[in-house]
Short mmCIF file of C-alpha atoms in Angstrom, two decimals:
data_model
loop_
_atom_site.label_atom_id
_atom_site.label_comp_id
_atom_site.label_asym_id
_atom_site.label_seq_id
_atom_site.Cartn_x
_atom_site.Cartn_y
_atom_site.Cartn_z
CA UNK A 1 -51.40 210.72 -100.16
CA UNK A 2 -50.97 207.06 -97.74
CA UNK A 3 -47.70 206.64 -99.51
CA UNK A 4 -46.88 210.35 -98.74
CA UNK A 5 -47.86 210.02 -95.15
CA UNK A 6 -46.39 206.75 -94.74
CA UNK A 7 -42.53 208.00 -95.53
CA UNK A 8 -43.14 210.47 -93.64
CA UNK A 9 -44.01 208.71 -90.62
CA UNK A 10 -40.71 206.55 -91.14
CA UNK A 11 -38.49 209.93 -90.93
CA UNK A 12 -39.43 210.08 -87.41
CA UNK A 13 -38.84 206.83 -86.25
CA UNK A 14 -35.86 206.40 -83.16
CA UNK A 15 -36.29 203.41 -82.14
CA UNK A 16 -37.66 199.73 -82.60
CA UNK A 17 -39.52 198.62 -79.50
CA UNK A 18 -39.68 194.79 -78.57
CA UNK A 19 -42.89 193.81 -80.09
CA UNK A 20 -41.40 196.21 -83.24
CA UNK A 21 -44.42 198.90 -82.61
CA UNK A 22 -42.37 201.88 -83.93
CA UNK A 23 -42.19 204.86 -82.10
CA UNK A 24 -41.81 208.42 -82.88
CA UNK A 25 -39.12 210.91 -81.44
CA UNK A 26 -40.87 214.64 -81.81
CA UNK A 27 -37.67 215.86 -80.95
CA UNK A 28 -35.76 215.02 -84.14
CA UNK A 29 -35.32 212.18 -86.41
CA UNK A 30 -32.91 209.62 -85.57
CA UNK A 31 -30.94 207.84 -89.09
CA UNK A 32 -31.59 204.35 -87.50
CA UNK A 33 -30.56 202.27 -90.87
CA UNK A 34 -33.84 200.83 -91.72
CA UNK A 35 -34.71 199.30 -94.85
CA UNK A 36 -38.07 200.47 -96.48
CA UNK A 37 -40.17 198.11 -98.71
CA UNK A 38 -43.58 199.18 -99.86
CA UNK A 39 -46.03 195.97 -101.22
CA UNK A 40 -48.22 197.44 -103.51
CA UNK A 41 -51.94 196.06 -103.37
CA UNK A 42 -52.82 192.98 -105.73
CA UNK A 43 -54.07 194.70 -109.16
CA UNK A 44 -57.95 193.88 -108.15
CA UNK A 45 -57.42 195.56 -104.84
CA UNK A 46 -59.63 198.74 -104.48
CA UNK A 47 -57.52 201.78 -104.34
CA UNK A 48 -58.62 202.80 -100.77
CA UNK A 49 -56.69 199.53 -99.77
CA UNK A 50 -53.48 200.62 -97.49
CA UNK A 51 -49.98 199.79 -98.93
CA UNK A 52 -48.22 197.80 -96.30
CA UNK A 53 -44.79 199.31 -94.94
CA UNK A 54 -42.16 197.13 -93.59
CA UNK A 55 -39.21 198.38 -91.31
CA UNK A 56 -36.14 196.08 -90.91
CA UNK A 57 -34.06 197.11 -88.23
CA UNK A 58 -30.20 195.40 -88.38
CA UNK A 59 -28.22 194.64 -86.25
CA UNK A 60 -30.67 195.42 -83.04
CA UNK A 61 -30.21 192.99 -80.45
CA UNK A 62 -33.61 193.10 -78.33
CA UNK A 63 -33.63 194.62 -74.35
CA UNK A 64 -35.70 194.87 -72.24
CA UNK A 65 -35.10 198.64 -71.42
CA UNK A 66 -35.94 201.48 -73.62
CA UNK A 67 -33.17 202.86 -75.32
CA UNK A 68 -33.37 205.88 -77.77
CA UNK A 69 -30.54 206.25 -79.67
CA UNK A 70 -29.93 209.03 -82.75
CA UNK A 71 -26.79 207.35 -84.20
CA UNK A 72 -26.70 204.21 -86.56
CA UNK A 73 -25.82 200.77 -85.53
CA UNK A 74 -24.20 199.58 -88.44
CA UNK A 75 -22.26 201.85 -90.01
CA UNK A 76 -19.74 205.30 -89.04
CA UNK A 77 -16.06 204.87 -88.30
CA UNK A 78 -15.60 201.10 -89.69
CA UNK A 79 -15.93 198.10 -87.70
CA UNK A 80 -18.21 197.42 -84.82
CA UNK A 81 -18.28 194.23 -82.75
CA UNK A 82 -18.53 191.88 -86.22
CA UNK A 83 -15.37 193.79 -87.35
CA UNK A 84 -13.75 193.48 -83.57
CA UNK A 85 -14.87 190.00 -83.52
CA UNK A 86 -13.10 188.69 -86.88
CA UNK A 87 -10.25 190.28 -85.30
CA UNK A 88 -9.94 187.96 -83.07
CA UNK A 89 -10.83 190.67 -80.49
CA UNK A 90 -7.98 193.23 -80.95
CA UNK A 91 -7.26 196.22 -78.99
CA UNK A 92 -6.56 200.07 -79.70
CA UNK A 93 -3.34 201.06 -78.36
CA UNK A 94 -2.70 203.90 -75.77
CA UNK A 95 -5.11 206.39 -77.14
CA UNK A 96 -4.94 206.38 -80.63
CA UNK A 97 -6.22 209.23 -82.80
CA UNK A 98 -8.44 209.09 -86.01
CA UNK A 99 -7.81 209.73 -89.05
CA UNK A 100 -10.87 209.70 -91.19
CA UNK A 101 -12.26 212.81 -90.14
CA UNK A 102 -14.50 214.76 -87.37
CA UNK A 103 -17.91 213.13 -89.01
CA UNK A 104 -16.64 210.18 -89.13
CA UNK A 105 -15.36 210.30 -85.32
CA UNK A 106 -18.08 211.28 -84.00
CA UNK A 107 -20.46 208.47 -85.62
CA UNK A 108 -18.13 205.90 -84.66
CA UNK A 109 -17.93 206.92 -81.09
CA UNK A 110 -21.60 207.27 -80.97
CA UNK A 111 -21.98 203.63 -82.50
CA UNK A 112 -19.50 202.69 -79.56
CA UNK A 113 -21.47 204.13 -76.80
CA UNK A 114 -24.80 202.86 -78.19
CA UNK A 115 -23.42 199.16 -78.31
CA UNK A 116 -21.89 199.38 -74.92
CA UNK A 117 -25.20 200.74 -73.94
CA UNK A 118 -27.36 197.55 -75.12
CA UNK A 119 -24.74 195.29 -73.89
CA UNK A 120 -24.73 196.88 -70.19
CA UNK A 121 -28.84 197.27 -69.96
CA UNK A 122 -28.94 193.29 -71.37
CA UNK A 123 -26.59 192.38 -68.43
CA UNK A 124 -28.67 194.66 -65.87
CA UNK A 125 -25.94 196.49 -65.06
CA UNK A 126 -25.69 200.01 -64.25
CA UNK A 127 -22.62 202.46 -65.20
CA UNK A 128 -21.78 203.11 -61.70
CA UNK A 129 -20.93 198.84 -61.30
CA UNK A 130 -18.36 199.17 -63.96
CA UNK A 131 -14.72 200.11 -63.17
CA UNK A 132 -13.92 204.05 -63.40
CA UNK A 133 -11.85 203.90 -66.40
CA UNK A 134 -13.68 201.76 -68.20
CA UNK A 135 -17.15 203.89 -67.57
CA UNK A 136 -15.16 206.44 -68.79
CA UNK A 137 -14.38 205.05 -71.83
CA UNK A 138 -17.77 204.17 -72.47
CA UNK A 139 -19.01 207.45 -71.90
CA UNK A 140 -16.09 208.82 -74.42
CA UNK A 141 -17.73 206.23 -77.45
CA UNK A 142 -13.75 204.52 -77.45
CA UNK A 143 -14.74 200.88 -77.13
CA UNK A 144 -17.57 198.98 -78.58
CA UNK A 145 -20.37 196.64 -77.35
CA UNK A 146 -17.86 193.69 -77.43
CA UNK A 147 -15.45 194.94 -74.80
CA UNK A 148 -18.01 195.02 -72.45
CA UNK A 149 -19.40 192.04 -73.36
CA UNK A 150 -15.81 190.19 -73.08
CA UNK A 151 -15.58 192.15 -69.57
CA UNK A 152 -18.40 190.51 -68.16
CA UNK A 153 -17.37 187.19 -69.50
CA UNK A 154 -13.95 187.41 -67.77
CA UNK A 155 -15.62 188.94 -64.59
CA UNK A 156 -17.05 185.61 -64.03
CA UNK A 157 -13.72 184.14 -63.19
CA UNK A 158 -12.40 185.05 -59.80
CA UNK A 159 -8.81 185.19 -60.98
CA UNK A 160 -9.49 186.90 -63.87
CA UNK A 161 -11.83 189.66 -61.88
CA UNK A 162 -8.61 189.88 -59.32
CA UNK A 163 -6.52 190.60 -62.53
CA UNK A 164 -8.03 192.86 -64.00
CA UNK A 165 -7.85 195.35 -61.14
CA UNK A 166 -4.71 196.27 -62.19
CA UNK A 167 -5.04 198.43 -65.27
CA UNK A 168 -2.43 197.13 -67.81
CA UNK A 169 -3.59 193.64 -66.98
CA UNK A 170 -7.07 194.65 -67.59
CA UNK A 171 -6.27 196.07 -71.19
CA UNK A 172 -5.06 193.48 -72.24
CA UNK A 173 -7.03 190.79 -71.38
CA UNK A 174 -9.93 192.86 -72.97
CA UNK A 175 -7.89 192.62 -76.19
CA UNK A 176 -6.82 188.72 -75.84
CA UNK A 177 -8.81 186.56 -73.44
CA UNK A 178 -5.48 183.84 -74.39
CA UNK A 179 -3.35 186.97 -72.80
CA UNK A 180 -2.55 185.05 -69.21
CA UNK A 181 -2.04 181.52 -70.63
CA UNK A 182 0.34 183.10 -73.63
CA UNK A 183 2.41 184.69 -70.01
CA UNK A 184 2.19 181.04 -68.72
CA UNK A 185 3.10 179.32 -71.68
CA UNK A 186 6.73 181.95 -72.23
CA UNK A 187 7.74 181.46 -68.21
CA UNK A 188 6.87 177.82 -68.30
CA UNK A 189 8.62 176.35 -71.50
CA UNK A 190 11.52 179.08 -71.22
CA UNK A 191 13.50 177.23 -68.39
CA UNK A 192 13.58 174.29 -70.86
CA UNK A 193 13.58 175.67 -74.53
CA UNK A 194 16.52 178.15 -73.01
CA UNK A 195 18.51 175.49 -71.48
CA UNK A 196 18.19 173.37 -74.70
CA UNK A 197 19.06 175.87 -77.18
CA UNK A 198 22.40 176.82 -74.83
CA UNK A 199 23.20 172.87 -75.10
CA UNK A 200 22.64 172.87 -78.51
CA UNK A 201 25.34 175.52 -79.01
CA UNK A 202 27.86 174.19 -76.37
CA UNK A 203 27.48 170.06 -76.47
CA UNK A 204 30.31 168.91 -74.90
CA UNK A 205 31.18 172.38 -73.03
CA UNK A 206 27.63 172.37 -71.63
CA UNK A 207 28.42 171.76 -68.22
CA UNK A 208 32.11 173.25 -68.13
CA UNK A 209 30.25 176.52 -69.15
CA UNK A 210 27.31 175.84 -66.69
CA UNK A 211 27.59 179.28 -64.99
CA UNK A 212 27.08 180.85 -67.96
CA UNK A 213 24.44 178.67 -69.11
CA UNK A 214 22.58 179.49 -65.61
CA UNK A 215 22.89 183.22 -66.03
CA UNK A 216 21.40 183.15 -69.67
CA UNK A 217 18.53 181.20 -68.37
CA UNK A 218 17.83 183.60 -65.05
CA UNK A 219 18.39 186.47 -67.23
CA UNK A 220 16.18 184.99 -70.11
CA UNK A 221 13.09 184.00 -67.24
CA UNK A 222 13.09 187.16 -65.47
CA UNK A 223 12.72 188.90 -68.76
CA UNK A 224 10.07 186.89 -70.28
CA UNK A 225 7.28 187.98 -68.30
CA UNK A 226 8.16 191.21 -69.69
CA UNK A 227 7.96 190.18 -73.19
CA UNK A 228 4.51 188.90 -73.69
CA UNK A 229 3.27 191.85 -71.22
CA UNK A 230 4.44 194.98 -73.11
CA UNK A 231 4.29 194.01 -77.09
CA UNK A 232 0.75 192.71 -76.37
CA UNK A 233 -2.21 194.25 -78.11
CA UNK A 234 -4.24 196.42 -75.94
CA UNK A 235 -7.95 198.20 -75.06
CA UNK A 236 -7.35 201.93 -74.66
CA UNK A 237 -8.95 202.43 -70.85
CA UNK A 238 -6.42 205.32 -70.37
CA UNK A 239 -7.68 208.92 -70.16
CA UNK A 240 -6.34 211.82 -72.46
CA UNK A 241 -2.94 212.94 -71.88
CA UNK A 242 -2.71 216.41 -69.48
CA UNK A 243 -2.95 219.15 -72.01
CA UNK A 244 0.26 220.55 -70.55
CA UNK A 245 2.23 217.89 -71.84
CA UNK A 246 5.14 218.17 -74.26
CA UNK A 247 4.64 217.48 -78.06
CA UNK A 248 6.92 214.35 -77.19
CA UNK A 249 5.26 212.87 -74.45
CA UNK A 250 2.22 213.40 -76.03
CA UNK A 251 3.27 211.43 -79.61
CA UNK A 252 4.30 208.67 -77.49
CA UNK A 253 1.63 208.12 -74.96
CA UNK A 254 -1.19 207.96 -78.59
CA UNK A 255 1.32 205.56 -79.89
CA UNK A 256 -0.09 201.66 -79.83
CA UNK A 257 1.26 198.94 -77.29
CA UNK A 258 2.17 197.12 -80.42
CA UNK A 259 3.02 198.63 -83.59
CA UNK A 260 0.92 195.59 -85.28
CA UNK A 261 -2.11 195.24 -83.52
CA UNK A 262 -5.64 196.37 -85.42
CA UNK A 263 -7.16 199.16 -84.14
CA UNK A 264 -10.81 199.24 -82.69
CA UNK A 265 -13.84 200.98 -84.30
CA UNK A 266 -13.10 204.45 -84.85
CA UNK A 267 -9.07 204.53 -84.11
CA UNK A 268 -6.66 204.54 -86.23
CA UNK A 269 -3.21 204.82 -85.97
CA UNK A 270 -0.43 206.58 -88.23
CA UNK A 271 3.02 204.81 -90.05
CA UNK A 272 4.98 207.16 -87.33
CA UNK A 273 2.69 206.31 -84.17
CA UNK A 274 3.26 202.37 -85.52
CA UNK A 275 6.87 203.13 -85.37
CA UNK A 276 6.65 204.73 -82.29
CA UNK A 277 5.39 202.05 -80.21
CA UNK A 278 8.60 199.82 -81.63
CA UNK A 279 11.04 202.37 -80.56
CA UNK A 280 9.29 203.10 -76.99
CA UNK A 281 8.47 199.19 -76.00
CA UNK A 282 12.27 198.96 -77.31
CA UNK A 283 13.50 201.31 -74.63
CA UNK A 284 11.52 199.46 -71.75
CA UNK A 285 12.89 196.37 -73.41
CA UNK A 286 16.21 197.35 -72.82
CA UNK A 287 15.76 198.74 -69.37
CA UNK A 288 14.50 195.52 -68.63
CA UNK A 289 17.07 193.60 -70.27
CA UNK A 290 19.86 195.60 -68.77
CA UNK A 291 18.75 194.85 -65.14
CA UNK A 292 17.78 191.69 -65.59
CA UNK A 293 21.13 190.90 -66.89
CA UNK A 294 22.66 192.72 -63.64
CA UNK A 295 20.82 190.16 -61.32
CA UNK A 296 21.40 187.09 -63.87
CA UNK A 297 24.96 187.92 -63.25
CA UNK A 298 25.34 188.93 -60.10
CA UNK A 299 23.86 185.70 -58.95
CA UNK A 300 26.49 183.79 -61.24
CA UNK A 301 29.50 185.31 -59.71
CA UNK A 302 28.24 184.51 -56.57
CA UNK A 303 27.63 180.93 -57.77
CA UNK A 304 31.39 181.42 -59.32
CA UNK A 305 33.13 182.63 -56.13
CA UNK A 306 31.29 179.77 -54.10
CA UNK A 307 32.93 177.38 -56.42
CA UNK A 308 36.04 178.54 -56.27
CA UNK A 309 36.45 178.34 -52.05
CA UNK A 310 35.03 175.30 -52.00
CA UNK A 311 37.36 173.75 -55.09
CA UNK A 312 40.21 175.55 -55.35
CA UNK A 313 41.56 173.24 -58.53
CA UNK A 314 38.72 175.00 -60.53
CA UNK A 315 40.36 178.80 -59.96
CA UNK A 316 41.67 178.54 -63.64
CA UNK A 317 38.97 177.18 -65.16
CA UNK A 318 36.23 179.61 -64.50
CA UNK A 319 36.43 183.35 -64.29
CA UNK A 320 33.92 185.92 -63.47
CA UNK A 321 31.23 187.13 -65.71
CA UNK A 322 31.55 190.96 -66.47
CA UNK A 323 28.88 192.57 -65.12
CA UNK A 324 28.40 195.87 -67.23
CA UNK A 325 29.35 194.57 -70.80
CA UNK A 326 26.85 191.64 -70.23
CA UNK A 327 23.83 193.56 -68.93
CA UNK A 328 24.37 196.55 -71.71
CA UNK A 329 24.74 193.58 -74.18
CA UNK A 330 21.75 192.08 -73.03
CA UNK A 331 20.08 194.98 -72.98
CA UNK A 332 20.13 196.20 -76.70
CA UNK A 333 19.49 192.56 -77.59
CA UNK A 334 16.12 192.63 -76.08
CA UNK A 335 15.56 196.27 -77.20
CA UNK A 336 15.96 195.17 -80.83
CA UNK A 337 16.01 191.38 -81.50
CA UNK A 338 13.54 190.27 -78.73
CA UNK A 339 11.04 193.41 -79.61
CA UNK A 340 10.37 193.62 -82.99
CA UNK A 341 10.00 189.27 -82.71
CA UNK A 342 7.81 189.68 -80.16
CA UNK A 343 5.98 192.61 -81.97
CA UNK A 344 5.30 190.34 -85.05
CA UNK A 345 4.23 187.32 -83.17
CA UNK A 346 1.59 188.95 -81.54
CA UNK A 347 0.60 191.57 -83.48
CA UNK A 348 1.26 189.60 -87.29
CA UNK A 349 0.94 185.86 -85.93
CA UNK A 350 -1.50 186.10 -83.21
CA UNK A 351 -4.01 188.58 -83.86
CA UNK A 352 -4.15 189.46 -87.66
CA UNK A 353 -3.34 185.69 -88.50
CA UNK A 354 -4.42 182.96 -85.81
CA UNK A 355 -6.93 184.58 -83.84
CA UNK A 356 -9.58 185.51 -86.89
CA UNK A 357 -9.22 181.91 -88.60
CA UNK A 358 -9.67 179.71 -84.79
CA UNK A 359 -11.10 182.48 -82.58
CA UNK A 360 -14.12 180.15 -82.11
CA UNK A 361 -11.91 177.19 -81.63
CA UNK A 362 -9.66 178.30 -78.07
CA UNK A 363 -8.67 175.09 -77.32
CA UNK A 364 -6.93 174.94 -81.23
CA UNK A 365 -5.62 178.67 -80.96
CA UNK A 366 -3.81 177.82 -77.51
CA UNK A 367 -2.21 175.32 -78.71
CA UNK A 368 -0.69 177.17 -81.94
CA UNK A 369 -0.03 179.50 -80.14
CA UNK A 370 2.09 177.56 -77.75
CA UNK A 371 3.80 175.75 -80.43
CA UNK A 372 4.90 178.95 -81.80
CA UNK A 373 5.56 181.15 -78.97
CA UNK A 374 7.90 177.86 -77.81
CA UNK A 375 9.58 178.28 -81.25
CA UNK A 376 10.53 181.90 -80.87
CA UNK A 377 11.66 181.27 -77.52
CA UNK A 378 13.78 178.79 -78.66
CA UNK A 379 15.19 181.05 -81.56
CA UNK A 380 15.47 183.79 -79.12
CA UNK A 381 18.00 181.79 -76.98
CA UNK A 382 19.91 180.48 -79.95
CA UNK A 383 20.55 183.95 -81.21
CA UNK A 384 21.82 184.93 -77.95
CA UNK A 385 24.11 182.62 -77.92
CA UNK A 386 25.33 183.91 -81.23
CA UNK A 387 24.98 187.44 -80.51
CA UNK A 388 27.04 187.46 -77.28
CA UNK A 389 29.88 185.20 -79.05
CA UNK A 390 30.05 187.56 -81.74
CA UNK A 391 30.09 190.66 -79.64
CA UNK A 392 33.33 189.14 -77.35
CA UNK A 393 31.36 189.28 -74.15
CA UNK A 394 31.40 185.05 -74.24
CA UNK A 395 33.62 182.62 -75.64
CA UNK A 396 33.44 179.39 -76.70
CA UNK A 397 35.50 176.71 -73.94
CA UNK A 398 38.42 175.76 -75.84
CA UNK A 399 40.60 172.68 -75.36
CA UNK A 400 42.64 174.71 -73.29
CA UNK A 401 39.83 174.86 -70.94
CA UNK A 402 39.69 178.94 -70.86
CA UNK A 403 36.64 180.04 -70.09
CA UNK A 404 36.27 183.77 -70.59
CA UNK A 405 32.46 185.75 -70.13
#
């Protein structure tokens, strides 16, 4: 009859106080993941003699503030912070959707909230200190404990906190704490990776084709920014899409940022919503590319026209660089070759690769990661050079010193 009573007892229990006095929720019973043993009584023990019950509780950080919670901690919708964690703290996209069922939804969003929950009453912080969107997505169960936690980390840092006002800045540092110095790292080496690879395909036309050289390398710097910020993993902070939307804008907005990146705790994303972020980031890409590549030249025809009133001997040598076939050029180049190597670097590379194996070792992970983000930019600029040469739009100076964009 103890043993009876004692189980019973254990069905009731919601929560595991700090001095781990259990205590019972007459409302309904809560499936905290506790693990039962029962020590039976040495064999000389009277029978009266209580069996002892023991609850372990996983997983429970302690706090200070009473929290009663009717969803699991360690289990529902795969993951959690250990899972976001070895991830090297990846990001859901733009609202993914899940796939594993209602049940399983709901548990995992419930898991979410709970975490976020401990995380926030551990940090004595209230709800109504936390940015709108991300309260929101707190109170929606779409990002676990270790978002938050990561948010008050980077809060601490005055340029980080002015950052992450701005929403898409805010996402992603959530996802990638390295996000900022991987955007410093592609400006910063791209003047001089660029302007080696173009000397590496032109040697001893280098500085006859020096106009050309400068607008690959304004074109190239302007765009750069633009390729670590959009293929970069992401923390969904937006809200749901207006119901009113059409089927198309609505498939796009779910898709991911980057069609690699590993989704948080109870999101998932389909093959076509993986393929869908390549083909949308590819059309910013090549809206980007495209006017880039109208200032990059622009700015060299200027440079051009200069040259030629002040030296009129160099009127045959140089001609102008056309505009439209350049910045088009450019443009699909960035939509296709720059995107999907930018979507493997950090999606592949970065966060499925680098960032589980050294995520406790920053100061090693920055500096693979610069190493290799200097690689592609270098390999980027190379097959520009190729790409426009094969496409006509530039020309290699020949030794009768024709120089044709």
């Amino acid at each position: 009859m103890s043993i009876a009573s004692c189980f019973f007892a254990s069905a009731s229990l919601s929560t595991i106080s700090n001095n781990n006095t259990p205590e019972l929720n007459l409302n309904r019973p809560s499936p905290l993941p506790l693990r039962l043993s029962v020590t039976s009584p040495p064999s000389s023990s009277s029978f009266t003699t209580p069996l002892s019950l023991h609850l372990h509780h996983h997983r429970r950080p302690p706090t200070s503030l009473f929290l009663a919670f009717s969803t699991p901690t360690s289990s529902g919708g795969g993951g959690g912070d250990d899972n976001y964690n070895n991830n090297g703290g990846s990001g859901g996209g733009g609202g993914g959707n899940n796939n594993d069922g209602d049940g399983d939804g709901e548990n995992a969003g419930e898991k979410n909230r709970e975490e976020a929950l401990i995380v926030l009453a551990e940090a004595k912080r209230s709800m109504e200190s936390l940015p709108k969107d991300l309260a929101a997505a707190i109170k929606d169960g779409r990002i676990p404990g270790a978002v938050l936690s990561r948010y008050f980390e980077l809060e601490k840092s005055g340029l980080f906190k002015w950052l992450m006002q701005f929403g898409g800045f805010k996402e992603r540092l959530l996802a990638d704490d390295l996000f900022l110095a991987k955007v410093l790292f592609e400006c910063g080496v791209g003047i001089f990776t660029k302007t080696a690879a173009e000397y590496d395909r032109r040697r001893e036309n280098f500085f006859k084709e020096l106009e050309i050289v400068f607008a690959d390398v304004v074109m190239a710097i302007i765009a750069d920014f633009m390729l670590v910020y959009l293929p970069a993993p992401t923390v969904a902070l937006r809200s749901s899409f207006a119901v009113h939307a059409g089927p198309i804008s609505k498939f796009f907005y779910n898709c991911p940022d980057n069609a690699f990146q590993v989704a948080l705790s109870g999101t998932s994303y389909s093959l076509l919503q993986r393929l869908g972020a390549i083909a949308r980031n590819g059309a910013k890409l090549f809206a980007v590319g495209t006017t880039s590549s109208l200032v990059g030249t622009a700015v060299t025809n200027a440079l051009i026209n200069a040259r030629k009133a002040v030296d009129k001997s160099s009127e045959g040598e140089v001609e102008n660089v056309p505009i439209l076939s350049t910045s088009v050029a450019y443009g699909v180049y960035m939509a296709v070759s720059s995107n999907l190597r930018y979507q493997v670097l950090a999606g592949v590379i970065e966060q499925r690769i680098l960032e589980p194996l050294l995520h406790q070792h920053k100061l090693i992970l920055s500096a693979i990661c610069f190493a290799v983000r200097t690689g592609n930019t270098y390999l980027g600029s190379l097959l520009w050079v190729d790409y426009a040469r094969l496409i006509g739009i530039q020309k290699a100076h020949e030794d009768e010193k024709v120089l044709s964009g």
